[in-house]
CSV table of C-alpha atoms and ligand atoms in Angstrom, one decimal:
chain,number,residue,atom,x,y,z
L,1,MET,CA,-18.2,-1.2,0.4
L,2,LYS,CA,-19.4,0.3,3.7
L,3,THR,CA,-19.1,4.1,3.7
L,4,ARG,CA,-18.7,6.2,6.8
L,5,ILE,CA,-18.6,9.8,7.5
L,6,THR,CA,-20.3,9.3,10.9
L,7,ARG,CA,-18.7,10.4,14.2
L,8,ALA,CA,-15.2,11.0,13.0
L,9,CYS,CA,-15.0,14.2,14.9
L,10,GLN,CA,-17.3,16.8,16.2
L,11,CYS,CA,-15.4,19.7,14.9
L,12,SER,CA,-14.9,21.5,11.7
L,13,ALA,CA,-12.6,19.7,9.4
L,14,ALA,CA,-10.1,21.0,6.9
L,15,PHE,CA,-11.8,18.5,4.6
L,16,ALA,CA,-14.6,21.1,4.4
L,17,ALA,CA,-12.5,24.2,4.3
L,18,ALA,CA,-9.8,23.2,1.9
L,19,GLY,CA,-11.0,20.1,0.3
L,20,LEU,CA,-9.9,16.6,1.2
L,21,LEU,CA,-7.2,17.7,3.5
L,22,LEU,CA,-6.2,16.1,6.8
L,23,SER,CA,-9.0,16.8,9.2
L,24,ALA,CA,-8.0,19.2,11.9
L,25,CYS,CA,-10.1,17.7,14.7
L,26,GLY,CA,-9.5,16.3,18.2
L,27,SER,CA,-6.3,16.9,20.0
L,28,SER,CA,-3.6,14.5,19.2
L,29,GLY,CA,-1.7,14.3,22.5
L,30,ALA,CA,1.3,13.1,20.5
L,31,ASP,CA,4.0,15.3,19.0
L,32,GLY,CA,6.4,12.7,17.7
L,33,SER,CA,9.0,14.1,20.1
L,34,GLY,CA,8.7,11.6,22.8
L,35,GLN,CA,5.7,12.9,24.6
L,36,THR,CA,3.3,10.1,25.1
L,37,GLY,CA,0.2,12.2,25.7
L,38,ALA,CA,-2.4,10.3,27.8
L,39,THR,CA,-1.3,6.8,26.9
L,40,SER,CA,0.2,4.8,29.7
L,41,PHE,CA,2.0,1.8,28.5
L,42,GLU,CA,1.2,-0.5,31.3
L,43,GLY,CA,0.6,-4.2,31.7
L,44,ARG,CA,2.5,-7.2,30.5
L,45,GLY,CA,1.2,-10.4,29.2
L,46,PRO,CA,-0.1,-12.0,26.0
L,47,ILE,CA,-1.1,-9.8,23.1
L,48,THR,CA,-2.3,-10.2,19.5
L,49,PHE,CA,-0.8,-8.8,16.3
L,50,VAL,CA,-3.4,-8.3,13.6
L,51,SER,CA,-2.6,-8.1,9.9
L,52,GLY,CA,-3.9,-9.1,6.5
L,53,LYS,CA,-3.1,-12.6,5.3
L,54,ASP,CA,0.6,-13.2,5.4
L,55,THR,CA,1.2,-14.2,1.8
L,56,THR,CA,4.9,-14.2,2.3
L,57,GLY,CA,4.9,-16.7,5.2
L,58,THR,CA,7.5,-14.7,7.1
L,59,ARG,CA,5.5,-13.2,10.0
L,60,GLN,CA,4.8,-16.3,12.1
L,61,PRO,CA,8.5,-17.4,12.1
L,62,LEU,CA,9.5,-14.0,13.5
L,63,ILE,CA,6.7,-14.1,16.1
L,64,ASP,CA,7.9,-17.6,17.1
L,65,ARG,CA,11.3,-16.1,17.8
L,66,TRP,CA,9.7,-13.4,20.0
L,67,ASN,CA,7.6,-16.0,21.8
L,68,LYS,CA,10.5,-18.1,22.6
L,69,GLU,CA,12.3,-15.2,24.2
L,70,HIS,CA,9.1,-13.9,25.9
L,71,PRO,CA,7.2,-16.9,27.2
L,72,LYS,CA,5.0,-14.8,29.4
L,73,GLU,CA,4.3,-12.2,26.8
L,74,LYS,CA,3.4,-14.3,23.8
L,75,VAL,CA,2.1,-12.8,20.6
L,76,THR,CA,-0.7,-14.4,18.7
L,77,LEU,CA,-0.9,-13.6,15.0
L,78,ILE,CA,-4.4,-12.9,13.8
L,79,GLN,CA,-4.6,-13.0,10.0
L,80,LEU,CA,-7.4,-11.1,8.3
L,81,PRO,CA,-8.3,-11.5,4.6
L,82,SER,CA,-5.8,-10.2,2.1
L,83,ASP,CA,-7.8,-7.3,0.7
L,84,ALA,CA,-7.2,-4.0,2.3
L,85,ASP,CA,-10.9,-2.9,2.5
L,86,THR,CA,-11.9,-6.0,4.5
L,87,GLN,CA,-9.0,-5.6,6.9
L,88,ARG,CA,-10.1,-2.0,7.5
L,89,GLN,CA,-13.7,-3.0,8.1
L,90,GLN,CA,-12.7,-5.7,10.6
L,91,MET,CA,-10.3,-3.4,12.5
L,92,ILE,CA,-13.0,-0.7,12.6
L,93,GLN,CA,-15.6,-3.2,13.9
L,94,ASN,CA,-13.2,-4.2,16.6
L,95,ALA,CA,-12.6,-0.5,17.6
L,96,GLU,CA,-16.3,0.4,17.5
L,97,THR,CA,-17.1,-2.3,20.0
L,98,LYS,CA,-14.0,-1.2,22.1
L,99,SER,CA,-12.9,-4.8,22.0
L,100,ASP,CA,-9.5,-5.7,23.5
L,101,ALA,CA,-9.1,-8.6,21.0
L,102,TYR,CA,-6.7,-6.7,18.8
L,103,THR,CA,-3.5,-5.3,20.3
L,104,VAL,CA,-1.0,-4.3,17.6
L,105,LEU,CA,-2.5,-3.4,14.2
L,106,TYR,CA,-0.6,-3.7,10.9
L,107,LEU,CA,-2.2,-0.5,9.6
L,108,ASP,CA,-2.3,0.4,6.0
L,109,VAL,CA,-0.6,3.8,5.5
L,110,VAL,CA,-3.8,5.3,4.3
L,111,TRP,CA,-5.7,4.7,7.5
L,112,THR,CA,-3.6,6.6,10.0
L,113,SER,CA,-5.8,9.8,10.0
L,114,GLU,CA,-9.0,7.9,10.3
L,115,PHE,CA,-7.9,5.7,13.1
L,116,ALA,CA,-6.1,8.5,15.0
L,117,ALA,CA,-9.0,11.0,14.7
L,118,HIS,CA,-11.4,8.5,16.1
L,119,ARG,CA,-9.0,7.7,18.9
L,120,TRP,CA,-9.0,4.0,17.9
L,121,ILE,CA,-5.2,4.0,18.1
L,122,ASP,CA,-2.9,5.5,20.8
L,123,PRO,CA,-0.3,8.3,20.3
L,124,LEU,CA,3.2,6.8,20.5
L,125,PRO,CA,6.4,7.9,22.1
L,126,GLY,CA,8.4,8.9,19.1
L,127,LYS,CA,11.8,9.2,20.9
L,128,GLN,CA,11.7,5.5,21.7
L,129,PHE,CA,12.0,4.6,18.0
L,130,PRO,CA,14.8,5.4,15.5
L,131,LEU,CA,12.6,7.5,13.4
L,132,ASP,CA,15.4,9.8,12.2
L,133,ARG,CA,16.8,6.9,10.2
L,134,MET,CA,13.7,6.3,8.2
L,135,LEU,CA,12.7,7.7,4.8
L,136,LYS,CA,10.8,11.0,5.4
L,137,PRO,CA,7.7,10.3,3.2
L,138,VAL,CA,7.4,6.9,4.8
L,139,LEU,CA,7.5,8.5,8.3
L,140,GLU,CA,4.9,11.1,7.3
L,141,THR,CA,2.4,8.3,6.8
L,142,ALA,CA,2.6,7.4,10.5
L,143,LYS,CA,1.6,10.9,11.6
L,144,TYR,CA,-1.7,12.7,12.2
L,145,ARG,CA,-1.6,16.4,12.9
L,146,ASP,CA,2.1,16.1,13.5
L,147,GLY,CA,1.6,13.5,16.2
L,148,LEU,CA,3.0,10.0,15.9
L,149,TYR,CA,0.3,7.4,15.8
L,150,ALA,CA,2.1,4.5,14.2
L,151,VAL,CA,5.6,3.3,13.5
L,152,PRO,CA,6.7,2.4,9.9
L,153,SER,CA,7.2,-1.3,9.3
L,154,SER,CA,7.3,-1.8,5.6
L,155,SER,CA,6.9,0.7,2.9
L,156,ASP,CA,5.6,-0.1,-0.6
L,157,GLY,CA,6.2,1.3,-4.0
L,158,GLY,CA,4.7,0.1,-7.3
L,159,MET,CA,7.2,-1.2,-9.9
L,160,LEU,CA,6.9,-2.6,-13.4
L,161,TYR,CA,7.9,-6.3,-13.5
L,162,TYR,CA,8.9,-7.5,-16.9
L,163,ARG,CA,10.1,-10.6,-18.6
L,164,THR,CA,13.8,-10.1,-19.4
L,165,ASP,CA,14.0,-13.3,-21.4
L,166,LEU,CA,11.3,-12.4,-23.8
L,167,LEU,CA,12.3,-8.8,-24.2
L,168,LYS,CA,15.8,-10.0,-25.0
L,169,LYS,CA,14.6,-12.5,-27.5
L,170,ALA,CA,12.6,-9.8,-29.2
L,171,GLY,CA,15.7,-7.7,-29.5
L,172,ILE,CA,14.5,-5.1,-26.9
L,173,THR,CA,17.4,-3.9,-24.8
L,174,GLN,CA,15.7,-1.4,-22.4
L,175,PRO,CA,12.5,-1.8,-20.4
L,176,PRO,CA,9.8,0.7,-21.6
L,177,GLY,CA,9.7,4.2,-20.0
L,178,THR,CA,6.3,5.1,-21.4
L,179,TRP,CA,2.9,3.4,-22.0
L,180,ALA,CA,3.4,3.7,-25.7
L,181,GLU,CA,6.8,2.0,-25.5
L,182,MET,CA,5.3,-0.7,-23.4
L,183,LYS,CA,2.6,-1.4,-26.0
L,184,SER,CA,5.1,-1.5,-28.8
L,185,ALA,CA,7.4,-3.8,-26.8
L,186,CYS,CA,4.5,-6.1,-26.4
L,187,ALA,CA,3.7,-6.1,-30.1
L,188,GLU,CA,7.4,-7.2,-30.7
L,189,VAL,CA,7.4,-9.8,-28.0
L,190,LYS,CA,4.0,-11.3,-29.2
L,191,LYS,CA,5.6,-12.1,-32.5
L,192,LEU,CA,7.6,-14.7,-30.7
L,193,PRO,CA,6.0,-18.1,-31.0
L,194,ASP,CA,6.3,-18.8,-27.3
L,195,ALA,CA,4.6,-15.5,-26.4
L,196,LYS,CA,1.8,-15.3,-28.9
L,197,ASP,CA,-0.9,-16.1,-26.3
L,198,MET,CA,0.4,-13.9,-23.6
L,199,SER,CA,-1.2,-10.6,-22.6
L,200,CYS,CA,0.7,-7.4,-22.4
L,201,TYR,CA,0.0,-5.9,-19.0
L,202,ALA,CA,-2.0,-6.1,-15.8
L,203,GLY,CA,-2.3,-4.4,-12.5
L,204,GLN,CA,-5.0,-4.7,-9.9
L,205,PHE,CA,-8.5,-3.7,-11.1
L,206,GLN,CA,-11.0,-5.4,-8.9
L,207,LYS,CA,-13.2,-2.9,-7.1
L,208,TYR,CA,-11.2,-2.6,-3.9
L,209,GLU,CA,-8.3,-0.5,-2.5
L,210,GLY,CA,-5.9,-1.8,-5.2
L,211,LEU,CA,-8.1,-0.1,-7.9
L,212,THR,CA,-7.8,3.2,-6.0
L,213,VAL,CA,-4.0,2.7,-6.2
L,214,ASN,CA,-4.0,1.8,-9.9
L,215,PHE,CA,-6.4,4.5,-10.9
L,216,SER,CA,-4.5,7.1,-9.0
L,217,GLU,CA,-1.2,6.0,-10.5
L,218,ALA,CA,-2.6,6.2,-14.0
L,219,VAL,CA,-3.9,9.7,-13.4
L,220,ASN,CA,-0.7,10.9,-11.7
L,221,SER,CA,1.5,9.2,-14.4
L,222,ALA,CA,-0.3,11.3,-17.1
L,223,GLY,CA,0.4,14.5,-15.2
L,224,GLY,CA,-3.0,14.7,-13.6
L,225,THR,CA,-4.0,14.7,-9.9
L,226,VAL,CA,-6.9,13.3,-7.8
L,227,THR,CA,-6.6,16.2,-5.3
L,228,ASP,CA,-4.5,19.3,-5.7
L,229,GLY,CA,-1.7,20.5,-3.5
L,230,SER,CA,-4.1,21.9,-0.9
L,231,GLY,CA,-6.2,18.7,-0.9
L,232,LYS,CA,-9.1,20.0,-3.1
L,233,PRO,CA,-10.5,17.5,-5.5
L,234,ASP,CA,-9.1,18.3,-9.0
L,235,VAL,CA,-9.7,15.2,-11.0
L,236,ASP,CA,-12.0,16.4,-13.8
L,237,THR,CA,-9.1,17.5,-16.1
L,238,ALA,CA,-7.7,16.6,-19.5
L,239,ASP,CA,-4.6,15.1,-17.9
L,240,ALA,CA,-6.5,12.9,-15.5
L,241,LYS,CA,-8.6,11.7,-18.5
L,242,LYS,CA,-5.5,10.8,-20.4
L,243,GLY,CA,-4.5,8.6,-17.5
L,244,LEU,CA,-7.8,6.9,-17.1
L,245,ASP,CA,-8.1,6.5,-20.9
L,246,PHE,CA,-4.8,4.5,-20.9
L,247,LEU,CA,-6.5,1.9,-18.6
L,248,VAL,CA,-9.9,2.1,-20.4
L,249,ASP,CA,-8.3,1.8,-23.9
L,250,SER,CA,-6.0,-1.0,-22.7
L,251,PHE,CA,-8.9,-3.1,-21.6
L,252,LYS,CA,-10.7,-2.4,-24.9
L,253,ASP,CA,-7.8,-3.2,-27.2
L,254,GLY,CA,-6.7,-6.3,-25.2
L,255,THR,CA,-3.4,-4.8,-23.9
L,256,ILE,CA,-4.9,-5.6,-20.4
L,257,PRO,CA,-6.6,-9.0,-20.4
L,258,LYS,CA,-10.4,-9.0,-19.5
L,259,GLU,CA,-9.9,-11.2,-16.5
L,260,ALA,CA,-7.7,-8.5,-14.9
L,261,ILE,CA,-10.9,-6.7,-13.8
L,262,THR,CA,-11.0,-9.4,-11.1
L,263,TYR,CA,-7.4,-9.2,-10.1
L,264,GLN,CA,-6.1,-8.2,-6.7
L,265,GLU,CA,-2.3,-8.4,-6.0
L,266,GLU,CA,-2.2,-12.1,-5.6
L,267,GLU,CA,-4.2,-13.0,-8.8
L,268,SER,CA,-2.0,-10.7,-10.9
L,269,ARG,CA,1.2,-12.1,-9.4
L,270,GLN,CA,0.0,-15.6,-10.2
L,271,ALA,CA,-0.8,-14.7,-13.8
L,272,PHE,CA,2.7,-13.2,-14.2
L,273,GLN,CA,4.3,-16.3,-12.7
L,274,ALA,CA,2.2,-18.6,-14.8
L,275,GLY,CA,3.6,-16.9,-17.9
L,276,LYS,CA,0.4,-15.1,-18.9
L,277,LEU,CA,1.8,-11.6,-18.7
L,278,ILE,CA,4.7,-9.8,-20.2
L,279,PHE,CA,4.4,-6.8,-17.9
L,280,LEU,CA,3.0,-6.5,-14.4
L,281,ARG,CA,2.5,-3.6,-12.0
L,282,ASN,CA,2.9,-4.8,-8.5
L,283,TRP,CA,4.6,-4.2,-5.1
L,284,PRO,CA,8.1,-5.5,-4.1
L,285,TYR,CA,6.8,-8.6,-2.3
L,286,VAL,CA,6.4,-10.2,-5.7
L,287,TYR,CA,10.1,-10.1,-6.3
L,288,SER,CA,10.7,-12.7,-3.7
L,289,LEU,CA,7.8,-15.0,-4.6
L,290,ALA,CA,8.3,-14.8,-8.3
L,291,GLY,CA,12.0,-15.5,-7.7
L,292,LYS,CA,11.0,-18.9,-6.3
L,293,SER,CA,8.6,-19.6,-9.2
L,294,GLU,CA,8.8,-21.0,-12.7
L,295,ILE,CA,9.9,-17.6,-14.0
L,296,ALA,CA,12.9,-17.3,-11.6
L,297,GLY,CA,15.8,-15.6,-13.4
L,298,LYS,CA,13.6,-14.5,-16.2
L,299,PHE,CA,12.3,-11.1,-14.9
L,300,ALA,CA,13.4,-7.8,-13.6
L,301,VAL,CA,11.9,-4.5,-12.4
L,302,ALA,CA,11.8,-1.0,-13.8
L,303,PRO,CA,10.1,2.2,-12.8
L,304,LEU,CA,6.4,2.4,-13.6
L,305,PRO,CA,5.9,3.9,-17.1
L,306,GLY,CA,3.8,7.0,-17.7
L,307,LEU,CA,2.4,9.0,-20.6
L,308,ASP,CA,5.5,11.0,-21.6
L,309,GLY,CA,8.1,9.5,-19.3
L,310,PRO,CA,8.4,7.6,-16.0
L,311,GLY,CA,5.1,7.3,-14.1
L,312,SER,CA,4.6,7.6,-10.4
L,313,SER,CA,3.4,5.1,-7.9
L,314,SER,CA,0.9,5.5,-5.1
L,315,LEU,CA,2.7,5.4,-1.8
L,316,GLY,CA,1.8,2.1,-0.1
L,317,GLY,CA,3.0,0.3,3.0
L,318,HIS,CA,2.1,-0.6,6.5
L,319,ASN,CA,2.8,0.8,9.9
L,320,LEU,CA,2.4,-0.7,13.4
L,321,ALA,CA,-0.3,1.0,15.6
L,322,LEU,CA,-1.5,0.3,19.1
L,323,SER,CA,-5.2,-0.3,19.6
L,324,SER,CA,-6.5,2.1,22.3
L,325,PHE,CA,-8.7,-0.6,23.7
L,326,ALA,CA,-5.9,-3.2,24.1
L,327,LYS,CA,-4.5,-4.7,27.3
L,328,ASN,CA,-0.8,-5.2,28.1
L,329,LYS,CA,0.4,-2.1,26.4
L,330,ALA,CA,3.9,-2.3,27.9
L,331,THR,CA,4.4,-5.7,26.1
L,332,ALA,CA,2.9,-4.2,23.0
L,333,LEU,CA,5.3,-1.3,22.9
L,334,ASP,CA,8.3,-3.7,23.3
L,335,PHE,CA,6.9,-5.9,20.5
L,336,MET,CA,6.5,-2.9,18.3
L,337,LYS,CA,10.1,-1.9,18.9
L,338,PHE,CA,11.2,-5.4,18.0
L,339,TYR,CA,9.0,-5.6,14.9
L,340,THR,CA,10.1,-2.3,13.5
L,341,SER,CA,13.8,-2.6,14.3
L,342,GLU,CA,16.5,-2.5,11.7
L,343,GLU,CA,17.3,-6.1,12.3
L,344,THR,CA,13.7,-7.2,11.6
L,345,SER,CA,13.5,-4.9,8.6
L,346,ARG,CA,16.6,-6.7,7.2
L,347,TYR,CA,14.9,-10.0,7.9
L,348,PHE,CA,11.8,-8.9,5.9
L,349,LEU,CA,13.9,-7.5,3.1
L,350,LYS,CA,15.9,-10.8,2.8
L,351,GLU,CA,13.0,-13.2,3.2
L,352,ALA,CA,10.1,-11.4,1.6
L,353,ALA,CA,11.5,-8.4,-0.4
L,354,LEU,CA,9.5,-6.0,1.8
L,355,ALA,CA,10.5,-2.4,1.3
L,356,PRO,CA,12.4,-1.2,4.4
L,357,ALA,CA,11.5,2.1,6.0
L,358,TYR,CA,15.2,2.6,6.9
L,359,ALA,CA,17.0,4.8,4.4
L,360,ALA,CA,20.4,3.2,4.7
L,361,PHE,CA,19.4,-0.1,3.3
L,362,TYR,CA,18.8,1.3,-0.1
L,363,ASP,CA,22.4,2.6,-0.4
L,364,ASP,CA,24.2,-0.3,1.1
L,365,LYS,CA,26.4,-1.7,-1.7
L,366,ALA,CA,26.4,-5.3,-0.6
L,367,LEU,CA,22.6,-5.3,-0.3
L,368,VAL,CA,22.1,-3.6,-3.7
L,369,GLU,CA,24.3,-6.3,-5.2
L,370,GLN,CA,22.2,-9.0,-3.6
L,371,TYR,CA,18.9,-7.3,-4.2
L,372,PRO,CA,19.3,-5.3,-7.5
L,373,TYR,CA,15.7,-4.0,-7.4
L,374,LEU,CA,16.5,-1.7,-4.4
L,375,PRO,CA,17.4,1.4,-6.4
L,376,VAL,CA,14.2,1.1,-8.5
L,377,LEU,CA,12.2,0.6,-5.3
L,378,LYS,CA,13.8,3.6,-3.5
L,379,GLU,CA,13.0,5.8,-6.5
L,380,SER,CA,9.5,4.5,-6.6
L,381,ILE,CA,8.9,5.3,-2.9
L,382,LEU,CA,10.5,8.8,-3.0
L,383,ARG,CA,8.6,9.8,-6.2
L,384,ALA,CA,5.4,8.2,-4.9
L,385,VAL,CA,2.2,10.2,-4.5
L,386,PRO,CA,0.3,9.7,-1.2
L,387,ARG,CA,-3.4,8.9,-1.5
L,388,PRO,CA,-5.6,11.6,0.2
L,389,ARG,CA,-4.7,11.9,3.9
L,390,VAL,CA,-8.2,12.2,5.2
L,391,VAL,CA,-10.2,11.1,8.2
L,392,GLN,CA,-13.1,10.1,5.9
L,393,TYR,CA,-10.8,7.8,3.8
L,394,GLY,CA,-13.4,5.1,3.5
L,395,ASP,CA,-15.8,7.5,1.7
L,396,VAL,CA,-13.1,8.9,-0.6
L,397,THR,CA,-11.7,5.5,-1.7
L,398,ALA,CA,-15.3,4.2,-2.2
L,399,SER,CA,-15.9,7.0,-4.7
L,400,LEU,CA,-12.7,6.5,-6.5
L,401,GLN,CA,-13.3,2.8,-6.8
L,402,GLN,CA,-16.9,3.2,-8.0
L,403,GLU,CA,-16.1,5.7,-10.8
L,404,ALA,CA,-12.9,4.0,-12.0
L,405,TYR,CA,-14.7,0.7,-12.1
L,406,ALA,CA,-17.6,2.2,-14.1
L,407,ALA,CA,-15.1,3.5,-16.6
L,408,LEU,CA,-13.1,0.3,-16.9
L,409,THR,CA,-16.2,-1.8,-17.3
L,410,GLY,CA,-17.7,0.5,-19.9
L,411,SER,CA,-20.8,1.5,-18.0
L,412,LYS,CA,-19.6,5.2,-18.1
L,413,SER,CA,-17.3,7.1,-20.4
L,414,SER,CA,-14.1,8.1,-18.8
L,415,ALA,CA,-15.1,11.8,-19.1
L,416,GLN,CA,-18.4,11.1,-17.3
L,417,ALA,CA,-16.7,9.0,-14.6
L,418,LEU,CA,-14.2,11.8,-13.9
L,419,LYS,CA,-17.0,14.4,-13.9
L,420,ASP,CA,-19.1,12.4,-11.4
L,421,LEU,CA,-16.0,11.6,-9.3
L,422,GLN,CA,-15.2,15.3,-9.0
L,423,LYS,CA,-18.8,16.1,-8.1
L,424,ASP,CA,-18.9,13.3,-5.6
L,425,LEU,CA,-15.7,14.3,-3.9
L,426,GLN,CA,-16.8,17.9,-3.7
L,427,GLN,CA,-20.1,17.0,-2.2
L,428,LYS,CA,-18.4,14.8,0.4
L,429,SER,CA,-16.2,17.8,1.3
L,430,ALA,CA,-19.1,20.1,1.6
L,431,ALA,CA,-21.1,17.6,3.7
L,432,GLN,CA,-18.5,17.8,6.5
T,1,LIG,C1,-0.5,-2.9,-0.5
T,1,LIG,C2,0.0,-1.5,0.0
T,1,LIG,C3,-1.2,-0.7,0.6
T,1,LIG,C4,-2.3,-0.7,-0.4
T,1,LIG,C5,-2.7,-2.1,-0.8
T,1,LIG,C6,-3.8,-2.0,-1.9
T,1,LIG,O1,-0.8,-3.7,0.5
T,1,LIG,O2,1.0,-1.6,0.9
T,1,LIG,O3,-0.8,0.6,1.0
T,1,LIG,O4,-3.4,0.0,0.2
T,1,LIG,O5,-1.6,-2.7,-1.3
T,1,LIG,O6,-4.2,-3.2,-2.3
């Protein structure tokens, strides 16, 4: 993966002073209070909307609706590959060449600082969006130095998908709350003739952003941290090792199948739907797709398990940001309002099980009845741990991926991997 520390900012960063904190460089020009800074939202006409692959098939129909109502301001959907790292690289390439090919970006929540600090995205007029109705931690992901640089579209929280039919058959009445309970549930389920060839558990372990997510979740779910409260790397600890060891040992003892080292979200979803897995860690979008698959009616979700009790998810999701180099920004702003509205959010919840940013959806009785996973999802998002909010995110995630992968594939012991990761993160801090 391409790393970059390059010209993020020509100023001293908190990354150096306090660890992997949000870099305090540049002036934001946005305060989230309705001041738009230097951005002028002018120009109307065609624009593009750039996102990863739409695995849910729900984006184009919504855009078609917009296009019908705005024939002179049509939106073209540009779909990038489904893995987050490639999306990031392509969006950065577009920004570095100051191309106007991309207008509105479907930005992963972990890229806000990097894109804002480089001024690849514009500060936004917060007062024009109903931000006060959104979940607080979700809204935080759209800010850089208190300025608003993006608007939450969908949040994401990891959940444990499990086969209700098999657990029931094996006489297990509750989903597991800990890793040990999950392993013993698997041992029971695998005694059933129709489950004997199944694997117990998988997440996403290919060397990409999903591994950063799964590694961080394991560490956090064992009581460890990647960075401490002030942003300093603090990953070479006994607790973090317990988390990483859960993954390493699970690969060794077959709890996690070997092929899961190649899994991204989609491969792991397909394995679960094909009846190869009893438990799966994945995002809410799987709820909708699995609900239309062979295992429809045979699965449910629970909070992620941890070492001694419930685990914690990494906070995921996507926000809409406006490329600084785009044309027709007046159209773009209107499209962003449309795409992040409550009505659109309801559409994505219903059609694709995407996690709304709006708080009220999670407590709406009728919706909860229809979508029983909403309370688990809300809990997952509110308890979620953000990944480091740093300008040099590409470098940080590359280190996490490298060391976690080395441990999972056995080329390093987990102790060595955590030691090297700590050193690497510290060096990256000092180099700023
Ligand atoms: C999901 C999450 C995103 C995360 C990615 C990792 O798309 O919403 O935040 O970075 O998965 O694969």
